[in-house]
Amino acid sequence: MSNPIADTRHVAVIGGSTGIGIAAAQRFVERGDRVTIGGRDSARLAAALSELGENARAIAVDATDADSLRNFYAEANAIDDLIITVTRRGGAGAVTALADFDLLGAFAGKTVAHLVAVALALPTITTHGSVTLVTAISAQSALPGSADLAAVNGALEATIPVLARELAPLRVNAVSPGVIETGWWDELPEETRAEAFSTFAQRAPIGRNGTPEDVAKAISALVDNGFITGVVLPCDGGLRLT
């Protein structure tokens, strides 16, 4: 009998046009899987598609819009493995600033977007399928200035074992990245960004920040192992330990 995890599969990556998302998509394309990427920015989708090649296709989707998600799944058709990397840039800051921060928007842009994307995907995912969410190590750390990020990602990570039990035999896992050098940081001035990267790299036990490819490897490990479900896998170079 063939192993459903080993066969060529259809992998959908929502948030797949940049950063961790495109790195994950590239990893699955390179091993011969069919890959569908989704994102809001048509120019980025087109650029990503040109990188990924003929085994990939792109469908526009706004993960904060339920109808857009329904259209994405209808067009994508049957999916074996769903990966959701949707995030909302920015948000770190002192607790004293939370009253003026759009905390509801932060939850809507990530926690709610991920959960709704999972719920609407269920009729489309095959029996031996998997869902892998991308959270953030702020949920497992105690970094001053990250209370909002910890709340948003902590709420999402708390759902992983619940989803794994409720949706079994569908497997549900998450990867929790640390500081990954992607465009997520682009809103910071260049000098501030460089200083932050240097500080975090020095704090991490392995002595560097992560790359999108590091997280893509963690994602594929969870997708490929049919005996893992309900886990949140840190991919942070040990930063949460400091």
PDB file of C-alpha atoms in Angstrom:
ATOM      1  CA  MET A   1       0.000   0.000   0.000  1.00  0.00           C
ATOM      2  CA  SER A   2       1.351   3.440  -0.881  1.00  0.00           C
ATOM      3  CA  ASN A   3       2.206   5.907   1.854  1.00  0.00           C
ATOM      4  CA  PRO A   4      -0.130   8.922   1.438  1.00  0.00           C
ATOM      5  CA  ILE A   5       2.495  11.200   2.981  1.00  0.00           C
ATOM      6  CA  ALA A   6       5.215  10.095   0.546  1.00  0.00           C
ATOM      7  CA  ASP A   7       3.257  10.444  -2.706  1.00  0.00           C
ATOM      8  CA  THR A   8       3.241  13.604  -4.786  1.00  0.00           C
ATOM      9  CA  ARG A   9       0.766  15.928  -3.136  1.00  0.00           C
ATOM     10  CA  HIS A  10      -1.076  19.196  -3.657  1.00  0.00           C
ATOM     11  CA  VAL A  11       0.230  21.758  -1.163  1.00  0.00           C
ATOM     12  CA  ALA A  12      -1.502  25.112  -0.684  1.00  0.00           C
ATOM     13  CA  VAL A  13       0.362  27.978   0.952  1.00  0.00           C
ATOM     14  CA  ILE A  14      -1.731  30.971   1.987  1.00  0.00           C
ATOM     15  CA  GLY A  15       0.689  33.834   2.380  1.00  0.00           C
ATOM     16  CA  GLY A  16       2.950  32.118  -0.133  1.00  0.00           C
ATOM     17  CA  SER A  17       4.227  35.076  -2.148  1.00  0.00           C
ATOM     18  CA  THR A  18       6.981  36.319   0.205  1.00  0.00           C
ATOM     19  CA  GLY A  19       9.223  35.398   3.112  1.00  0.00           C
ATOM     20  CA  ILE A  20       8.522  32.132   4.902  1.00  0.00           C
ATOM     21  CA  GLY A  21       5.586  31.377   2.616  1.00  0.00           C
ATOM     22  CA  ILE A  22       7.527  31.412  -0.651  1.00  0.00           C
ATOM     23  CA  ALA A  23      10.419  29.526   0.964  1.00  0.00           C
ATOM     24  CA  ALA A  24       7.998  26.779   1.971  1.00  0.00           C
ATOM     25  CA  ALA A  25       6.393  26.757  -1.464  1.00  0.00           C
ATOM     26  CA  GLN A  26       9.820  26.481  -3.109  1.00  0.00           C
ATOM     27  CA  ARG A  27      10.749  23.529  -0.921  1.00  0.00           C
ATOM     28  CA  PHE A  28       7.658  21.567  -1.960  1.00  0.00           C
ATOM     29  CA  VAL A  29       7.985  22.516  -5.620  1.00  0.00           C
ATOM     30  CA  GLU A  30      11.595  21.321  -5.687  1.00  0.00           C
ATOM     31  CA  ARG A  31      10.598  17.866  -4.534  1.00  0.00           C
ATOM     32  CA  GLY A  32       7.920  17.595  -7.200  1.00  0.00           C
ATOM     33  CA  ASP A  33       4.692  18.470  -5.396  1.00  0.00           C
ATOM     34  CA  ARG A  34       2.010  20.609  -6.973  1.00  0.00           C
ATOM     35  CA  VAL A  35       1.839  23.907  -5.135  1.00  0.00           C
ATOM     36  CA  THR A  36      -0.815  26.624  -5.035  1.00  0.00           C
ATOM     37  CA  ILE A  37       0.146  29.903  -3.429  1.00  0.00           C
ATOM     38  CA  GLY A  38      -2.285  32.554  -2.270  1.00  0.00           C
ATOM     39  CA  GLY A  39      -1.824  36.193  -1.348  1.00  0.00           C
ATOM     40  CA  ARG A  40      -3.392  39.634  -1.589  1.00  0.00           C
ATOM     41  CA  ASP A  41      -0.787  41.417  -3.724  1.00  0.00           C
ATOM     42  CA  SER A  42      -1.091  40.458  -7.390  1.00  0.00           C
ATOM     43  CA  ALA A  43       2.365  41.807  -8.274  1.00  0.00           C
ATOM     44  CA  ARG A  44       4.012  39.761  -5.538  1.00  0.00           C
ATOM     45  CA  LEU A  45       2.062  36.687  -6.574  1.00  0.00           C
ATOM     46  CA  ALA A  46       3.224  37.075 -10.165  1.00  0.00           C
ATOM     47  CA  ALA A  47       6.839  37.541  -9.074  1.00  0.00           C
ATOM     48  CA  ALA A  48       6.648  34.507  -6.795  1.00  0.00           C
ATOM     49  CA  LEU A  49       5.129  32.392  -9.546  1.00  0.00           C
ATOM     50  CA  SER A  50       7.973  33.262 -11.884  1.00  0.00           C
ATOM     51  CA  GLU A  51      10.402  31.959  -9.253  1.00  0.00           C
ATOM     52  CA  LEU A  52       8.479  28.793  -8.452  1.00  0.00           C
ATOM     53  CA  GLY A  53       8.033  27.557 -12.005  1.00  0.00           C
ATOM     54  CA  GLU A  54       5.574  25.313 -13.772  1.00  0.00           C
ATOM     55  CA  ASN A  55       4.602  23.127 -10.805  1.00  0.00           C
ATOM     56  CA  ALA A  56       3.064  26.124  -9.063  1.00  0.00           C
ATOM     57  CA  ARG A  57       0.064  28.335  -9.603  1.00  0.00           C
ATOM     58  CA  ALA A  58      -1.208  31.433  -7.845  1.00  0.00           C
ATOM     59  CA  ILE A  59      -4.681  32.437  -6.695  1.00  0.00           C
ATOM     60  CA  ALA A  60      -5.439  35.837  -5.200  1.00  0.00           C
ATOM     61  CA  VAL A  61      -6.853  35.638  -1.683  1.00  0.00           C
ATOM     62  CA  ASP A  62      -7.411  37.920   1.284  1.00  0.00           C
ATOM     63  CA  ALA A  63      -7.254  35.742   4.398  1.00  0.00           C
ATOM     64  CA  THR A  64      -9.219  38.329   6.380  1.00  0.00           C
ATOM     65  CA  ASP A  65     -12.196  37.975   3.995  1.00  0.00           C
ATOM     66  CA  ALA A  66     -14.283  34.797   4.307  1.00  0.00           C
ATOM     67  CA  ASP A  67     -15.711  35.032   0.790  1.00  0.00           C
ATOM     68  CA  SER A  68     -12.225  35.477  -0.652  1.00  0.00           C
ATOM     69  CA  LEU A  69     -11.103  32.348   1.204  1.00  0.00           C
ATOM     70  CA  ARG A  70     -14.103  30.401  -0.103  1.00  0.00           C
ATOM     71  CA  ASN A  71     -13.219  31.430  -3.650  1.00  0.00           C
ATOM     72  CA  PHE A  72      -9.601  30.415  -3.104  1.00  0.00           C
ATOM     73  CA  TYR A  73     -10.524  26.908  -1.956  1.00  0.00           C
ATOM     74  CA  ALA A  74     -13.091  26.474  -4.718  1.00  0.00           C
ATOM     75  CA  GLU A  75     -10.501  27.343  -7.344  1.00  0.00           C
ATOM     76  CA  ALA A  76      -7.695  25.395  -5.704  1.00  0.00           C
ATOM     77  CA  ASN A  77      -9.793  22.220  -5.529  1.00  0.00           C
ATOM     78  CA  ALA A  78      -8.639  19.235  -3.440  1.00  0.00           C
ATOM     79  CA  ILE A  79      -5.715  20.044  -1.124  1.00  0.00           C
ATOM     80  CA  ASP A  80      -3.530  17.537   0.683  1.00  0.00           C
ATOM     81  CA  ASP A  81      -1.529  19.898   2.860  1.00  0.00           C
ATOM     82  CA  LEU A  82      -2.478  23.443   3.861  1.00  0.00           C
ATOM     83  CA  ILE A  83       0.130  25.863   5.169  1.00  0.00           C
ATOM     84  CA  ILE A  84      -0.899  29.263   6.516  1.00  0.00           C
ATOM     85  CA  THR A  85       1.813  31.891   6.970  1.00  0.00           C
ATOM     86  CA  VAL A  86      -0.424  34.970   7.045  1.00  0.00           C
ATOM     87  CA  THR A  87       0.772  37.643   9.440  1.00  0.00           C
ATOM     88  CA  ARG A  88       0.353  41.290  10.228  1.00  0.00           C
ATOM     89  CA  ARG A  89       3.489  43.386  10.241  1.00  0.00           C
ATOM     90  CA  GLY A  90       4.552  45.429  13.219  1.00  0.00           C
ATOM     91  CA  GLY A  91       2.932  45.566  16.620  1.00  0.00           C
ATOM     92  CA  ALA A  92       5.762  45.333  19.124  1.00  0.00           C
ATOM     93  CA  GLY A  93       5.708  48.042  21.779  1.00  0.00           C
ATOM     94  CA  ALA A  94       5.473  48.830  25.452  1.00  0.00           C
ATOM     95  CA  VAL A  95       2.408  47.803  27.433  1.00  0.00           C
ATOM     96  CA  THR A  96       1.759  51.489  28.146  1.00  0.00           C
ATOM     97  CA  ALA A  97       1.034  51.951  24.408  1.00  0.00           C
ATOM     98  CA  LEU A  98      -1.516  49.139  24.128  1.00  0.00           C
ATOM     99  CA  ALA A  99      -4.491  51.435  24.693  1.00  0.00           C
ATOM    100  CA  ASP A 100      -3.637  53.246  21.463  1.00  0.00           C
ATOM    101  CA  PHE A 101      -2.702  50.133  19.498  1.00  0.00           C
ATOM    102  CA  ASP A 102      -5.159  48.363  17.205  1.00  0.00           C
ATOM    103  CA  LEU A 103      -5.135  45.148  19.204  1.00  0.00           C
ATOM    104  CA  LEU A 104      -8.416  43.944  17.704  1.00  0.00           C
ATOM    105  CA  GLY A 105      -6.972  44.488  14.255  1.00  0.00           C
ATOM    106  CA  ALA A 106      -3.886  42.480  15.195  1.00  0.00           C
ATOM    107  CA  PHE A 107      -6.065  39.543  16.253  1.00  0.00           C
ATOM    108  CA  ALA A 108      -8.177  39.872  13.118  1.00  0.00           C
ATOM    109  CA  GLY A 109      -5.113  39.978  10.881  1.00  0.00           C
ATOM    110  CA  LYS A 110      -3.541  36.819  12.265  1.00  0.00           C
ATOM    111  CA  THR A 111      -5.385  34.768  14.897  1.00  0.00           C
ATOM    112  CA  VAL A 112      -8.828  35.111  13.346  1.00  0.00           C
ATOM    113  CA  ALA A 113      -7.487  34.901   9.782  1.00  0.00           C
ATOM    114  CA  HIS A 114      -5.732  31.595  10.489  1.00  0.00           C
ATOM    115  CA  LEU A 115      -8.692  30.013  12.255  1.00  0.00           C
ATOM    116  CA  VAL A 116     -11.223  31.058   9.629  1.00  0.00           C
ATOM    117  CA  ALA A 117      -8.877  29.846   6.892  1.00  0.00           C
ATOM    118  CA  VAL A 118      -8.733  26.435   8.590  1.00  0.00           C
ATOM    119  CA  ALA A 119     -12.501  26.246   9.089  1.00  0.00           C
ATOM    120  CA  LEU A 120     -13.285  27.079   5.470  1.00  0.00           C
ATOM    121  CA  ALA A 121     -10.653  24.670   4.136  1.00  0.00           C
ATOM    122  CA  LEU A 122     -12.160  21.582   5.747  1.00  0.00           C
ATOM    123  CA  PRO A 123     -14.382  20.520   2.826  1.00  0.00           C
ATOM    124  CA  THR A 124     -11.344  20.772   0.535  1.00  0.00           C
ATOM    125  CA  ILE A 125      -8.613  18.950   2.487  1.00  0.00           C
ATOM    126  CA  THR A 126      -8.173  15.249   1.756  1.00  0.00           C
ATOM    127  CA  THR A 127      -8.494  12.526   4.401  1.00  0.00           C
ATOM    128  CA  HIS A 128      -4.767  12.033   4.881  1.00  0.00           C
ATOM    129  CA  GLY A 129      -4.183  15.765   4.948  1.00  0.00           C
ATOM    130  CA  SER A 130      -2.442  18.202   7.218  1.00  0.00           C
ATOM    131  CA  VAL A 131      -2.677  21.805   8.329  1.00  0.00           C
ATOM    132  CA  THR A 132       0.412  23.696   9.447  1.00  0.00           C
ATOM    133  CA  LEU A 133       0.111  27.187  10.889  1.00  0.00           C
ATOM    134  CA  VAL A 134       2.975  29.629  11.372  1.00  0.00           C
ATOM    135  CA  THR A 135       2.827  31.427  14.714  1.00  0.00           C
ATOM    136  CA  ALA A 136       5.751  33.192  16.472  1.00  0.00           C
ATOM    137  CA  ILE A 137       8.061  32.484  19.375  1.00  0.00           C
ATOM    138  CA  SER A 138       6.761  35.593  21.165  1.00  0.00           C
ATOM    139  CA  ALA A 139       4.022  33.248  22.402  1.00  0.00           C
ATOM    140  CA  GLN A 140       6.586  31.186  24.328  1.00  0.00           C
ATOM    141  CA  SER A 141       8.973  33.917  25.416  1.00  0.00           C
ATOM    142  CA  ALA A 142       9.026  36.736  27.930  1.00  0.00           C
ATOM    143  CA  LEU A 143      10.377  39.530  25.762  1.00  0.00           C
ATOM    144  CA  PRO A 144       9.543  43.004  27.093  1.00  0.00           C
ATOM    145  CA  GLY A 145       7.680  44.988  24.470  1.00  0.00           C
ATOM    146  CA  SER A 146       6.002  41.972  22.894  1.00  0.00           C
ATOM    147  CA  ALA A 147       2.827  41.569  24.991  1.00  0.00           C
ATOM    148  CA  ASP A 148       0.564  42.165  21.992  1.00  0.00           C
ATOM    149  CA  LEU A 149       2.494  39.725  19.806  1.00  0.00           C
ATOM    150  CA  ALA A 150       2.479  37.171  22.620  1.00  0.00           C
ATOM    151  CA  ALA A 151      -1.283  37.521  22.981  1.00  0.00           C
ATOM    152  CA  VAL A 152      -2.002  37.157  19.268  1.00  0.00           C
ATOM    153  CA  ASN A 153       0.305  34.194  18.729  1.00  0.00           C
ATOM    154  CA  GLY A 154      -0.339  32.614  22.114  1.00  0.00           C
ATOM    155  CA  ALA A 155      -4.053  32.482  21.375  1.00  0.00           C
ATOM    156  CA  LEU A 156      -3.350  30.789  18.062  1.00  0.00           C
ATOM    157  CA  GLU A 157      -0.928  28.264  19.559  1.00  0.00           C
ATOM    158  CA  ALA A 158      -3.487  27.364  22.239  1.00  0.00           C
ATOM    159  CA  THR A 159      -5.848  26.128  19.521  1.00  0.00           C
ATOM    160  CA  ILE A 160      -3.416  23.617  17.989  1.00  0.00           C
ATOM    161  CA  PRO A 161      -4.091  20.624  20.290  1.00  0.00           C
ATOM    162  CA  VAL A 162      -7.813  21.377  20.241  1.00  0.00           C
ATOM    163  CA  LEU A 163      -7.910  21.420  16.443  1.00  0.00           C
ATOM    164  CA  ALA A 164      -5.825  18.253  16.262  1.00  0.00           C
ATOM    165  CA  ARG A 165      -8.311  16.389  18.445  1.00  0.00           C
ATOM    166  CA  GLU A 166     -11.442  17.827  16.882  1.00  0.00           C
ATOM    167  CA  LEU A 167     -10.369  17.441  13.259  1.00  0.00           C
ATOM    168  CA  ALA A 168      -8.630  14.038  13.491  1.00  0.00           C
ATOM    169  CA  PRO A 169      -7.497  12.187  11.446  1.00  0.00           C
ATOM    170  CA  LEU A 170      -6.550  15.481   9.800  1.00  0.00           C
ATOM    171  CA  ARG A 171      -3.227  16.465  11.349  1.00  0.00           C
ATOM    172  CA  VAL A 172      -2.850  20.001  12.726  1.00  0.00           C
ATOM    173  CA  ASN A 173       0.477  21.464  13.820  1.00  0.00           C
ATOM    174  CA  ALA A 174       2.272  24.799  13.999  1.00  0.00           C
ATOM    175  CA  VAL A 175       5.789  26.103  13.566  1.00  0.00           C
ATOM    176  CA  SER A 176       6.746  28.914  15.936  1.00  0.00           C
ATOM    177  CA  PRO A 177       9.595  30.944  14.386  1.00  0.00           C
ATOM    178  CA  GLY A 178      11.964  33.197  16.263  1.00  0.00           C
ATOM    179  CA  VAL A 179      13.636  36.215  14.677  1.00  0.00           C
ATOM    180  CA  ILE A 180      13.635  35.511  10.954  1.00  0.00           C
ATOM    181  CA  GLU A 181      15.225  38.049   8.649  1.00  0.00           C
ATOM    182  CA  THR A 182      12.333  38.758   6.291  1.00  0.00           C
ATOM    183  CA  GLY A 183      10.335  41.752   5.097  1.00  0.00           C
ATOM    184  CA  TRP A 184       8.285  41.612   8.322  1.00  0.00           C
ATOM    185  CA  TRP A 185      10.912  43.944   9.770  1.00  0.00           C
ATOM    186  CA  ASP A 186      10.941  46.419   6.881  1.00  0.00           C
ATOM    187  CA  GLU A 187       8.792  48.977   8.700  1.00  0.00           C
ATOM    188  CA  LEU A 188      11.718  49.676  11.029  1.00  0.00           C
ATOM    189  CA  PRO A 189      14.325  52.251   9.934  1.00  0.00           C
ATOM    190  CA  GLU A 190      17.354  50.512   8.425  1.00  0.00           C
ATOM    191  CA  GLU A 191      19.681  51.363  11.299  1.00  0.00           C
ATOM    192  CA  THR A 192      17.157  50.270  13.930  1.00  0.00           C
ATOM    193  CA  ARG A 193      16.514  47.043  12.055  1.00  0.00           C
ATOM    194  CA  ALA A 194      20.220  46.237  11.787  1.00  0.00           C
ATOM    195  CA  GLU A 195      20.686  46.903  15.504  1.00  0.00           C
ATOM    196  CA  ALA A 196      17.749  44.665  16.396  1.00  0.00           C
ATOM    197  CA  PHE A 197      19.050  41.841  14.186  1.00  0.00           C
ATOM    198  CA  SER A 198      22.490  42.110  15.782  1.00  0.00           C
ATOM    199  CA  THR A 199      21.054  42.087  19.315  1.00  0.00           C
ATOM    200  CA  PHE A 200      18.821  39.073  18.711  1.00  0.00           C
ATOM    201  CA  ALA A 201      21.582  37.136  16.950  1.00  0.00           C
ATOM    202  CA  GLN A 202      23.866  37.628  19.944  1.00  0.00           C
ATOM    203  CA  ARG A 203      21.143  36.474  22.339  1.00  0.00           C
ATOM    204  CA  ALA A 204      20.278  33.305  20.430  1.00  0.00           C
ATOM    205  CA  PRO A 205      22.228  30.266  21.677  1.00  0.00           C
ATOM    206  CA  ILE A 206      23.176  29.297  18.117  1.00  0.00           C
ATOM    207  CA  GLY A 207      24.503  32.805  17.463  1.00  0.00           C
ATOM    208  CA  ARG A 208      22.430  33.895  14.500  1.00  0.00           C
ATOM    209  CA  ASN A 209      18.948  34.840  13.357  1.00  0.00           C
ATOM    210  CA  GLY A 210      16.862  32.552  11.209  1.00  0.00           C
ATOM    211  CA  THR A 211      16.194  32.456   7.490  1.00  0.00           C
ATOM    212  CA  PRO A 212      12.927  31.690   5.704  1.00  0.00           C
ATOM    213  CA  GLU A 213      14.525  28.437   4.575  1.00  0.00           C
ATOM    214  CA  ASP A 214      15.079  27.393   8.203  1.00  0.00           C
ATOM    215  CA  VAL A 215      11.359  27.702   8.865  1.00  0.00           C
ATOM    216  CA  ALA A 216      10.467  26.023   5.566  1.00  0.00           C
ATOM    217  CA  LYS A 217      12.455  22.967   6.654  1.00  0.00           C
ATOM    218  CA  ALA A 218      10.535  22.850   9.941  1.00  0.00           C
ATOM    219  CA  ILE A 219       7.232  23.131   8.083  1.00  0.00           C
ATOM    220  CA  SER A 220       8.090  20.319   5.695  1.00  0.00           C
ATOM    221  CA  ALA A 221       9.184  18.123   8.623  1.00  0.00           C
ATOM    222  CA  LEU A 222       5.717  18.431  10.163  1.00  0.00           C
ATOM    223  CA  VAL A 223       3.964  17.962   6.831  1.00  0.00           C
ATOM    224  CA  ASP A 224       5.981  14.857   6.004  1.00  0.00           C
ATOM    225  CA  ASN A 225       5.681  13.030   9.308  1.00  0.00           C
ATOM    226  CA  GLY A 226       2.290  11.370   9.391  1.00  0.00           C
ATOM    227  CA  PHE A 227       2.687  10.460  13.053  1.00  0.00           C
ATOM    228  CA  ILE A 228       2.918  14.023  14.382  1.00  0.00           C
ATOM    229  CA  THR A 229      -0.144  16.073  15.264  1.00  0.00           C
ATOM    230  CA  GLY A 230      -1.122  18.670  17.844  1.00  0.00           C
ATOM    231  CA  VAL A 231       2.384  20.086  18.333  1.00  0.00           C
ATOM    232  CA  VAL A 232       3.871  23.570  18.200  1.00  0.00           C
ATOM    233  CA  LEU A 233       7.446  23.285  16.970  1.00  0.00           C
ATOM    234  CA  PRO A 234       9.814  26.117  17.961  1.00  0.00           C
ATOM    235  CA  CYS A 235      12.194  27.176  15.196  1.00  0.00           C
ATOM    236  CA  ASP A 236      14.015  29.997  16.950  1.00  0.00           C
ATOM    237  CA  GLY A 237      17.675  29.109  17.415  1.00  0.00           C
ATOM    238  CA  GLY A 238      16.925  28.760  21.130  1.00  0.00           C
ATOM    239  CA  LEU A 239      15.928  32.414  21.533  1.00  0.00           C
ATOM    240  CA  ARG A 240      12.996  31.477  23.781  1.00  0.00           C
ATOM    241  CA  LEU A 241      15.494  30.075  26.291  1.00  0.00           C
ATOM    242  CA  THR A 242      17.176  33.414  26.935  1.00  0.00           C
TER     243      THR A 242
END
